[in-house]
Every structure is written in structure tokens, then in C-alpha cells.
Short mmCIF file of C-alpha atoms in Angstrom, two decimals:
data_model
loop_
_atom_site.label_atom_id
_atom_site.label_comp_id
_atom_site.label_asym_id
_atom_site.label_seq_id
_atom_site.Cartn_x
_atom_site.Cartn_y
_atom_site.Cartn_z
CA MET A 59 0.00 0.00 0.00
CA GLN A 60 2.99 2.36 0.17
CA ARG A 61 2.47 3.55 -3.40
CA LEU A 62 -1.17 4.34 -2.70
CA GLU A 63 -0.29 6.15 0.54
CA GLN A 64 2.18 8.36 -1.32
CA GLN A 65 -0.42 9.12 -3.99
CA MET A 66 -3.00 10.03 -1.34
CA THR A 67 -0.52 12.30 0.44
CA PHE A 68 0.03 14.10 -2.86
CA VAL A 69 -3.71 14.35 -3.51
CA ALA A 70 -4.27 15.88 -0.06
CA GLU A 71 -1.40 18.33 -0.49
CA ALA A 72 -2.69 19.32 -3.94
CA GLY A 73 -6.05 20.17 -2.36
CA LEU A 74 -4.41 23.13 -0.63
CA LEU A 75 -4.52 24.88 -4.01
CA LYS A 76 -8.14 25.68 -3.09
CA GLY A 77 -6.70 28.22 -0.66
CA VAL A 78 -4.35 30.01 -3.07
CA LEU A 79 -6.06 33.19 -4.27
CA ARG A 80 -5.33 34.72 -7.65
CA GLN A 81 -5.80 38.32 -8.78
CA THR A 82 -8.70 37.41 -11.06
CA MET A 83 -12.05 38.63 -9.74
CA LEU A 84 -15.17 36.49 -10.09
CA THR A 85 -18.53 38.17 -10.36
CA ARG A 86 -20.81 35.35 -9.15
CA PRO A 87 -19.76 35.05 -6.37
CA ALA A 88 -17.88 38.39 -6.16
CA ARG A 89 -14.49 37.34 -4.79
CA ARG A 90 -11.02 36.41 -5.97
CA GLU A 91 -10.66 33.17 -7.88
CA ASN A 92 -8.44 30.45 -6.41
CA SER A 93 -5.91 28.38 -8.30
CA ALA A 94 -7.86 25.12 -8.02
CA GLU A 95 -10.90 26.65 -9.73
CA HIS A 96 -8.67 28.31 -12.30
CA SER A 97 -7.00 24.95 -13.09
CA TRP A 98 -10.38 23.25 -13.53
CA HIS A 99 -11.61 26.00 -15.82
CA LEU A 100 -8.49 25.73 -17.99
CA ALA A 101 -8.73 21.93 -18.25
CA LEU A 102 -12.37 22.32 -19.28
CA MET A 103 -11.35 24.94 -21.85
CA ALA A 104 -8.83 22.49 -23.32
CA GLN A 105 -11.70 20.06 -23.92
CA VAL A 106 -14.07 22.64 -25.34
CA LEU A 107 -11.63 24.72 -27.40
CA GLY A 108 -9.45 21.84 -28.58
CA ASP A 109 -10.46 22.31 -32.21
CA HIS A 110 -8.57 25.64 -32.20
CA ALA A 111 -5.28 23.93 -31.30
CA PRO A 112 -2.82 23.20 -34.13
CA ALA A 113 -3.54 19.87 -35.86
CA GLY A 114 -1.90 16.97 -34.07
CA THR A 115 -1.89 18.58 -30.62
CA ASP A 116 -2.38 15.89 -27.95
CA LEU A 117 -5.25 17.32 -25.92
CA GLY A 118 -4.98 14.65 -23.22
CA ARG A 119 -1.46 15.87 -22.57
CA VAL A 120 -2.63 19.50 -22.57
CA THR A 121 -5.31 18.61 -20.01
CA ALA A 122 -2.89 16.71 -17.76
CA MET A 123 -0.51 19.68 -17.93
CA LEU A 124 -3.21 22.18 -16.99
CA LEU A 125 -4.39 20.08 -14.04
CA ILE A 126 -0.92 20.25 -12.44
CA HIS A 127 0.48 23.52 -13.83
CA ASP A 128 -0.23 25.58 -10.72
CA LEU A 129 0.48 23.01 -7.99
CA VAL A 130 3.74 24.79 -7.16
CA GLU A 131 1.62 27.67 -5.87
CA VAL A 132 0.77 25.60 -2.79
CA ASP A 133 4.23 26.72 -1.62
CA ALA A 134 5.09 29.67 -3.86
CA GLY A 135 1.72 31.48 -4.02
CA ASP A 136 0.41 33.24 -7.11
CA LEU A 137 2.17 36.17 -8.74
CA PHE A 138 0.27 38.78 -10.76
CA VAL A 139 1.02 38.47 -14.48
CA TYR A 140 2.05 42.16 -14.62
CA ALA A 141 4.59 41.88 -11.76
CA SER A 142 8.12 43.31 -12.19
CA ALA A 143 10.94 41.26 -13.77
CA ALA A 144 12.72 41.03 -10.40
CA ASP A 145 9.59 39.65 -8.72
CA GLN A 146 9.15 37.19 -11.56
CA ALA A 147 12.72 35.91 -11.20
CA ARG A 148 12.20 35.38 -7.45
CA GLN A 149 8.93 33.61 -8.19
CA GLU A 150 10.59 31.25 -10.67
CA ALA A 151 13.15 30.14 -8.10
CA ALA A 152 10.42 29.61 -5.48
CA GLU A 153 8.37 27.58 -7.96
CA ARG A 154 11.28 25.31 -8.83
CA ALA A 155 11.86 24.57 -5.14
CA ALA A 156 8.13 23.92 -4.72
CA ALA A 157 8.15 21.53 -7.70
CA ASP A 158 10.99 19.55 -6.09
CA ARG A 159 9.04 19.19 -2.86
CA ILE A 160 5.50 18.64 -4.15
CA PHE A 161 6.16 16.29 -7.08
CA GLY A 162 8.60 14.55 -4.73
CA LEU A 163 5.64 13.37 -2.64
CA LEU A 164 4.58 11.01 -5.43
CA PRO A 165 6.03 7.54 -6.09
CA ALA A 166 9.35 8.19 -7.90
CA ASP A 167 8.19 7.20 -11.42
CA GLN A 168 5.03 9.31 -11.21
CA GLY A 169 6.85 12.22 -9.61
CA ALA A 170 9.37 12.26 -12.46
CA SER A 171 6.59 12.24 -15.10
CA ALA A 172 4.63 14.99 -13.38
CA ARG A 173 7.77 17.09 -12.98
CA ALA A 174 8.63 16.60 -16.66
CA LEU A 175 5.13 17.70 -17.61
CA TRP A 176 5.45 20.81 -15.44
CA ASP A 177 8.87 21.60 -16.94
CA GLU A 178 7.35 21.18 -20.41
CA PHE A 179 4.62 23.70 -19.54
CA GLU A 180 7.17 26.18 -18.21
CA GLU A 181 9.55 25.82 -21.17
CA ARG A 182 6.76 26.30 -23.71
CA ARG A 183 8.51 24.42 -26.51
CA THR A 184 5.95 21.77 -27.52
CA PRO A 185 2.59 22.47 -29.23
CA GLU A 186 0.90 21.05 -26.11
CA ALA A 187 2.68 23.47 -23.77
CA ARG A 188 2.03 26.38 -26.15
CA PHE A 189 -1.68 25.66 -26.34
CA ALA A 190 -1.88 25.20 -22.55
CA ARG A 191 -0.12 28.53 -21.99
CA ALA A 192 -2.43 30.21 -24.50
CA LEU A 193 -5.46 29.10 -22.48
CA ASP A 194 -3.77 30.19 -19.23
CA ARG A 195 -3.39 33.70 -20.70
CA LEU A 196 -6.84 33.85 -22.27
CA GLN A 197 -8.90 32.83 -19.23
CA PRO A 198 -8.10 35.91 -17.07
CA MET A 199 -8.97 38.17 -20.02
CA LEU A 200 -12.38 36.54 -20.29
CA ALA A 201 -12.83 36.98 -16.53
CA ASN A 202 -11.85 40.66 -16.66
CA ILE A 203 -14.41 41.28 -19.35
CA GLN A 204 -17.12 39.48 -17.37
CA ALA A 205 -16.11 41.52 -14.30
CA ASP A 206 -16.44 44.85 -16.15
CA GLY A 207 -12.70 45.53 -16.14
CA GLY A 208 -11.72 43.49 -13.06
CA THR A 209 -7.98 43.54 -12.41
CA TRP A 210 -7.32 45.79 -15.43
CA ARG A 211 -9.28 48.56 -13.81
CA GLU A 212 -8.00 47.77 -10.30
CA HIS A 213 -4.32 47.99 -11.30
CA GLY A 214 -4.65 50.68 -14.01
CA ILE A 215 -3.56 48.26 -16.76
CA THR A 216 -3.77 49.73 -20.29
CA ALA A 217 -4.52 48.09 -23.63
CA ASP A 218 -0.86 48.02 -24.76
CA GLN A 219 0.08 45.95 -21.69
CA VAL A 220 -2.72 43.49 -22.37
CA LEU A 221 -1.84 43.30 -26.07
CA ALA A 222 1.77 42.42 -25.14
CA LYS A 223 0.39 39.25 -23.52
CA VAL A 224 -1.53 38.26 -26.65
CA THR A 225 1.61 37.04 -28.44
CA LEU A 226 1.64 34.08 -26.04
CA ILE A 227 -1.94 33.26 -27.03
CA GLU A 228 -1.16 33.59 -30.76
CA ASP A 229 1.84 31.36 -30.28
CA GLY A 230 -0.38 28.53 -29.03
CA SER A 231 -3.39 29.14 -31.26
CA PRO A 232 -3.55 31.77 -34.02
CA GLU A 233 -7.34 31.57 -33.94
CA LEU A 234 -7.60 32.19 -30.18
CA GLY A 235 -5.04 34.97 -30.62
CA ARG A 236 -7.33 36.71 -33.11
CA TYR A 237 -10.24 36.23 -30.74
CA ALA A 238 -8.23 37.83 -27.91
CA ARG A 239 -7.29 40.83 -30.09
CA ASP A 240 -10.94 41.36 -30.94
CA LEU A 241 -11.87 41.11 -27.25
CA ILE A 242 -9.32 43.75 -26.30
CA GLU A 243 -10.43 46.13 -29.06
CA ARG A 244 -14.02 45.74 -27.97
CA ALA A 245 -13.06 46.25 -24.30
CA VAL A 246 -11.36 49.56 -25.17
CA ARG A 247 -14.35 50.63 -27.27
CA ASP A 248 -16.72 49.74 -24.42
CA GLY A 249 -14.62 51.72 -21.93
CA ILE A 250 -13.75 48.79 -19.66
CA LEU A 251 -10.04 48.84 -20.62
CA ALA A 252 -8.04 52.08 -20.83
CA PRO A 253 -6.35 52.73 -24.21
CA ALA A 254 -2.55 52.88 -24.45
CA PRO A 255 -1.16 56.17 -23.01
CA ASP A 256 0.06 58.64 -25.68
CA MET B 119 -16.57 32.65 -35.55
CA GLN B 120 -20.01 31.37 -34.52
CA ARG B 121 -18.59 28.05 -33.30
CA LEU B 122 -16.01 29.81 -31.15
CA GLU B 123 -18.63 32.20 -29.75
CA GLN B 124 -20.80 29.26 -28.69
CA GLN B 125 -17.81 27.57 -27.07
CA MET B 126 -16.92 30.75 -25.17
CA THR B 127 -20.51 31.16 -23.97
CA PHE B 128 -20.35 27.62 -22.60
CA VAL B 129 -16.97 28.27 -20.94
CA ALA B 130 -18.34 31.39 -19.24
CA GLU B 131 -21.46 29.59 -18.08
CA ALA B 132 -19.38 26.68 -16.77
CA GLY B 133 -17.40 29.15 -14.67
CA LEU B 134 -20.49 29.68 -12.50
CA LEU B 135 -19.70 26.30 -10.93
CA LYS B 136 -17.22 28.25 -8.78
CA GLY B 137 -20.25 29.57 -6.92
CA VAL B 138 -21.97 26.24 -6.22
CA LEU B 139 -21.14 25.19 -2.68
CA ARG B 140 -20.99 21.55 -1.64
CA GLN B 141 -21.41 20.07 1.85
CA THR B 142 -17.72 19.11 2.05
CA MET B 143 -15.76 21.27 4.49
CA LEU B 144 -12.22 22.38 3.69
CA THR B 145 -9.81 23.03 6.53
CA ARG B 146 -7.35 25.40 4.80
CA PRO B 147 -9.21 27.64 4.22
CA ALA B 148 -12.04 26.61 6.58
CA ARG B 149 -15.10 26.90 4.37
CA ARG B 150 -17.32 24.77 2.16
CA GLU B 151 -15.80 23.43 -1.03
CA ASN B 152 -17.33 24.48 -4.35
CA SER B 153 -18.06 22.21 -7.28
CA ALA B 154 -15.39 23.70 -9.54
CA GLU B 155 -12.64 22.91 -7.01
CA HIS B 156 -14.14 19.49 -6.40
CA SER B 157 -14.12 18.76 -10.16
CA TRP B 158 -10.47 19.79 -10.47
CA HIS B 159 -9.47 17.64 -7.52
CA LEU B 160 -11.24 14.60 -9.01
CA ALA B 161 -9.64 15.09 -12.43
CA LEU B 162 -6.24 15.32 -10.72
CA MET B 163 -7.03 12.15 -8.76
CA ALA B 164 -7.80 10.35 -12.02
CA GLN B 165 -4.27 11.19 -13.20
CA VAL B 166 -2.58 10.26 -9.94
CA LEU B 167 -4.59 7.15 -9.01
CA GLY B 168 -5.03 5.81 -12.53
CA ASP B 169 -2.94 2.72 -11.80
CA HIS B 170 -5.71 1.53 -9.46
CA ALA B 171 -8.30 1.52 -12.26
CA PRO B 172 -9.08 -1.83 -13.94
CA ALA B 173 -6.67 -2.62 -16.79
CA GLY B 174 -7.76 -1.02 -20.06
CA THR B 175 -9.64 1.89 -18.47
CA ASP B 176 -9.30 4.97 -20.69
CA LEU B 177 -8.10 7.60 -18.22
CA GLY B 178 -8.45 10.44 -20.72
CA ARG B 179 -12.14 9.64 -20.92
CA VAL B 180 -12.38 9.43 -17.11
CA THR B 181 -10.75 12.85 -16.85
CA ALA B 182 -13.03 14.42 -19.46
CA MET B 183 -16.03 12.94 -17.64
CA LEU B 184 -14.94 14.32 -14.27
CA LEU B 185 -14.33 17.80 -15.69
CA ILE B 186 -17.97 18.06 -16.81
CA HIS B 187 -19.76 15.74 -14.37
CA ASP B 188 -21.06 18.51 -12.09
CA LEU B 189 -21.82 21.22 -14.68
CA VAL B 190 -25.55 20.57 -14.27
CA GLU B 191 -25.21 22.00 -10.75
CA VAL B 192 -24.94 25.48 -12.25
CA ASP B 193 -28.74 25.18 -12.52
CA ALA B 194 -29.63 22.32 -10.17
CA GLY B 195 -27.31 23.03 -7.23
CA ASP B 196 -25.60 20.33 -5.17
CA LEU B 197 -27.49 17.72 -3.18
CA PHE B 198 -25.97 16.05 -0.11
CA VAL B 199 -25.10 12.41 -0.78
CA TYR B 200 -27.19 11.31 2.23
CA ALA B 201 -30.37 13.14 1.08
CA SER B 202 -33.73 11.30 1.06
CA ALA B 203 -34.86 9.23 -1.95
CA ALA B 204 -37.59 11.77 -2.74
CA ASP B 205 -35.07 14.63 -2.78
CA GLN B 206 -32.78 12.55 -4.97
CA ALA B 207 -35.55 11.89 -7.50
CA ARG B 208 -36.35 15.62 -7.68
CA GLN B 209 -32.64 16.35 -8.11
CA GLU B 210 -32.31 13.89 -10.99
CA ALA B 211 -35.12 15.57 -12.92
CA ALA B 212 -33.59 19.01 -12.30
CA GLU B 213 -30.19 17.77 -13.46
CA ARG B 214 -31.56 16.35 -16.70
CA ALA B 215 -33.22 19.68 -17.49
CA ALA B 216 -29.96 21.46 -16.66
CA ALA B 217 -28.01 19.11 -18.96
CA ASP B 218 -30.39 19.96 -21.82
CA ARG B 219 -29.82 23.66 -21.34
CA ILE B 220 -26.10 23.78 -20.52
CA PHE B 221 -24.74 21.26 -23.03
CA GLY B 222 -27.13 22.87 -25.51
CA LEU B 223 -24.99 26.03 -25.41
CA LEU B 224 -22.19 24.20 -27.27
CA PRO B 225 -21.99 23.67 -31.04
CA ALA B 226 -24.37 20.75 -31.75
CA ASP B 227 -21.69 18.06 -32.32
CA GLN B 228 -19.79 18.98 -29.16
CA GLY B 229 -22.96 19.35 -27.12
CA ALA B 230 -24.05 15.86 -28.11
CA SER B 231 -20.65 14.37 -27.14
CA ALA B 232 -20.57 16.17 -23.81
CA ARG B 233 -24.14 15.11 -23.07
CA ALA B 234 -23.32 11.49 -23.95
CA LEU B 235 -20.32 11.64 -21.61
CA TRP B 236 -22.48 13.01 -18.79
CA ASP B 237 -25.13 10.31 -19.41
CA GLU B 238 -22.35 7.70 -19.33
CA PHE B 239 -21.20 9.01 -15.93
CA GLU B 240 -24.75 8.94 -14.58
CA GLU B 241 -25.53 5.45 -15.90
CA ARG B 242 -22.34 3.98 -14.47
CA ARG B 243 -22.12 1.11 -16.95
CA THR B 244 -18.63 1.52 -18.46
CA PRO B 245 -15.34 0.97 -16.56
CA GLU B 246 -14.59 4.67 -17.13
CA ALA B 247 -17.85 5.80 -15.52
CA ARG B 248 -17.38 3.37 -12.64
CA PHE B 249 -13.87 4.57 -11.90
CA ALA B 250 -14.99 8.21 -12.15
CA ARG B 251 -17.86 7.55 -9.73
CA ALA B 252 -15.50 5.75 -7.36
CA LEU B 253 -13.28 8.85 -7.17
CA ASP B 254 -16.34 11.07 -6.74
CA ARG B 255 -17.31 9.02 -3.68
CA LEU B 256 -13.82 8.71 -2.25
CA GLN B 257 -12.85 12.38 -2.33
CA PRO B 258 -15.43 13.59 0.26
CA MET B 259 -14.32 10.78 2.61
CA LEU B 260 -10.74 11.99 2.41
CA ALA B 261 -11.93 15.54 3.07
CA ASN B 262 -13.99 14.46 6.10
CA ILE B 263 -10.98 12.75 7.59
CA GLN B 264 -8.80 15.81 7.00
CA ALA B 265 -11.53 17.96 8.58
CA ASP B 266 -11.67 15.81 11.74
CA GLY B 267 -15.13 14.41 10.93
CA GLY B 268 -16.43 17.25 8.74
CA THR B 269 -19.90 16.57 7.38
CA TRP B 270 -20.10 13.17 9.13
CA ARG B 271 -19.99 14.89 12.48
CA GLU B 272 -22.15 17.81 11.35
CA HIS B 273 -25.00 15.58 10.12
CA GLY B 274 -24.61 12.74 12.65
CA ILE B 275 -23.67 10.24 9.93
CA THR B 276 -22.66 6.81 11.28
CA ALA B 277 -20.17 4.24 9.96
CA ASP B 278 -22.85 1.96 8.47
CA GLN B 279 -24.12 4.83 6.29
CA VAL B 280 -20.62 5.58 5.06
CA LEU B 281 -19.90 1.89 4.45
CA ALA B 282 -23.04 1.66 2.30
CA LYS B 283 -21.39 4.16 -0.07
CA VAL B 284 -18.21 2.10 -0.34
CA THR B 285 -19.79 -0.43 -2.72
CA LEU B 286 -19.72 2.27 -5.38
CA ILE B 287 -15.99 2.73 -4.80
CA GLU B 288 -15.34 -1.03 -4.90
CA ASP B 289 -17.34 -1.25 -8.09
CA GLY B 290 -14.95 1.15 -9.82
CA SER B 291 -11.72 0.01 -8.17
CA PRO B 292 -11.43 -2.92 -5.76
CA GLU B 293 -8.14 -1.52 -4.49
CA LEU B 294 -9.56 1.93 -3.72
CA GLY B 295 -12.55 0.19 -2.13
CA ARG B 296 -10.25 -1.61 0.29
CA TYR B 297 -8.48 1.64 1.01
CA ALA B 298 -11.83 3.30 1.80
CA ARG B 299 -12.85 0.47 4.15
CA ASP B 300 -9.57 0.85 6.01
CA LEU B 301 -10.08 4.60 6.24
CA ILE B 302 -13.54 4.17 7.74
CA GLU B 303 -12.36 1.60 10.28
CA ARG B 304 -9.56 3.90 11.32
CA ALA B 305 -11.95 6.87 11.53
CA VAL B 306 -14.22 4.92 13.90
CA ARG B 307 -11.24 3.82 15.99
CA ASP B 308 -9.98 7.41 16.13
CA GLY B 309 -13.40 8.67 17.22
CA ILE B 310 -14.01 10.97 14.24
CA LEU B 311 -16.84 8.80 12.84
CA ALA B 312 -19.60 7.37 15.06
CA PRO B 313 -19.99 3.57 14.94
CA ALA B 314 -23.21 2.01 13.61
CA PRO B 315 -26.07 2.32 16.17
CA ASP B 316 -26.96 -0.97 17.90
#
């Protein structure tokens, strides 16, 4: 039963992701989203939006990647996507240490696979990782639009900053990239996202 | 773009699952779990505990099933697993109506697949549905143990009532069924679950 006990320890530890709050605001209920909910929503998006991934993308692998991509936040917490470069470098180091600890709870073979999958997501070299990262960037934009500006408004983010993030979406799915550009244009037109400063 | 718009409408609607509270108590943070978090945790469990599924079980299908299995609760809400038979019959009718509406938001081909997957989960005839249902039953038990009795204590549930739910776990995975029986025995011994009344 040792294998099963290790798996259950990991499952219990993973559950702590329900307590890691992200910047993203939900409207119903009105509160910050947590990383467990976010991970579920992304995995569901992979199923629903899979036909906008490049041909040949392994959606099962994308889904598996999305289910574990934020587990490191159990230790490292969530960092806002518009944080400074210095903060992002610190976060990366904390996340690597967290990956060592958390994936290390699993039986060795499973831990190594899960860690490799997480590394793949971070390195963004395969079509699967690129599509997963595209969804991870798109979901907060959708939430901000539903929340009438959400974190854009709260942090005074302007359209040029949001557009700079769209390249990562285009890189994973040209079609979703176009959709995101349209969303941003419409958000500026509707006054829920400030235009780029002159 | 009509296909993509329908998919995005579905994704946004699905997000409302973050507001559907379940009975299960979390300890960190101390609050009720919602159905989006629950769905993520189950999908992660399918990845981690897959080697305890019967040989030949398609884990990708199990995962897809778990990601959508509770979407009907956006309309129908969550019903406690120990509710009366009359309440359960009412819930089933409400869930079928919800499935018609929510899966109907998707492009027709995708809606039909998602609905078939949800029906498969409900009917519990395939190995995939049985394993998915086993995880769905096991996860609240794990949470109750972490929460020092949780909903068992809150609702005065006794060991015989919990044991009656274990058959569904055994049906999907004999090994996880044994694990659940051990858990329950230990919970009674540790005084966090009341023994069966005489």
C-alpha cells in the first residue's frame, strides 16, 4: 500500500490549491478566484476549445498539464502576471523549489513524469505546452471582461500591456489569438479597458 | 466565428460552478468546497490514481467525464449524498433539465458528445464511468478525515451509512474500495466517525 499512501498524500497536499487566491475577480460570487478553480476551468477549456489547437496537438497531454500547472503555488503562491521582472525571477526560483518538494511526494516514477510535464509547460517548446499557456493567458482576459474591467481597472492596466500578452496566445493558437485581439479592441471601445497612453 | 462564440458562452457559463457550494468542508481555508474545485481535484485524482483503475480503463475519458460531471449544478445546485430518496428523485429531474440547457450552449456536435459523456457518468455502466464515480465518492471521505469528521460529524452520519457508499468505490476500483474500508475503520477507531447504532 505504500504507493497508494504516497499518492494520497500528494492528492491531499494538492487540495491546498483551493486556498491560493489569484488576482482574477469572479462576479458570481464576487471574490477572488483560487488556483484550483482556475485549473479546472483551464482543463475544461482544453476540452471545449481543442479544435482551435494546431492539428496533431495531444489534448490529453494539454489537459494533464493544466491540471498540475499551478500546484507549485501551494508553496510559492500566485504572482500577478504584470509583476516586475525582479519579482518574476524570485517567483521562478520559489516555484522550482516547490516543484521539487511537491512532485517529490509522489512515487518516484510518477513524480518524475509529473515534474517533466510541469517543466514542459514552463519551457513552452511543444505544441501542447504552447496551447496550454495560451489558455492560461486567455482565461483571465475573459474573466476581466465578465467583471467589467476586473484587475485591469483595479491595477490601471492599459490596452498596450494586455496586447503584449496576446503574443503568447497567438503562439499557441492563431485563432484564439485573433479572438483575444478582438476582445481587447471591444473592451477599449466599451470603456472597460483604458487605451494605451500617448 | 459562430462556433467559437458558442464555445466561449459555454466556458463562461461553466465558470459559474465556482459559486456552487458543496457540503464538504475544507480546513485550509475553513469553508465549504465548491463544485469547480471538487471537479479539479477529481480530475487530478484520475491522473494520480489511474494505476488503481481496472486494466484497459481509458483515463483520458475518465478525466473528461470528471471535468464536466457537475456542470448541471450550475442550474440544479448540489445535493448532499445522504439526502432522502424523494429529494434525490427531484434532483435527478432538475439535473436532466440542466443538462439539456447547458450542453445545448455548445456547437451541436460537441454538445451531443458532452451530453453522452455526462449520461455515461450517470448510468455507471462503463469501466470509465465506474472509476470516475469511485473517485467522486472517495474524495469527500478523504476531506472528512482531514476535517476531523467534517460533514459526518455535522450531520450525525454513522459508519454503516458511510460503508453503504463504499460499494460504489469497490465497483470502480477494488483496491480503492479496500483503502476506503480501512479509512472508515480507522476513523471509527480514532473517534471521528460514530460507529453504527446498535
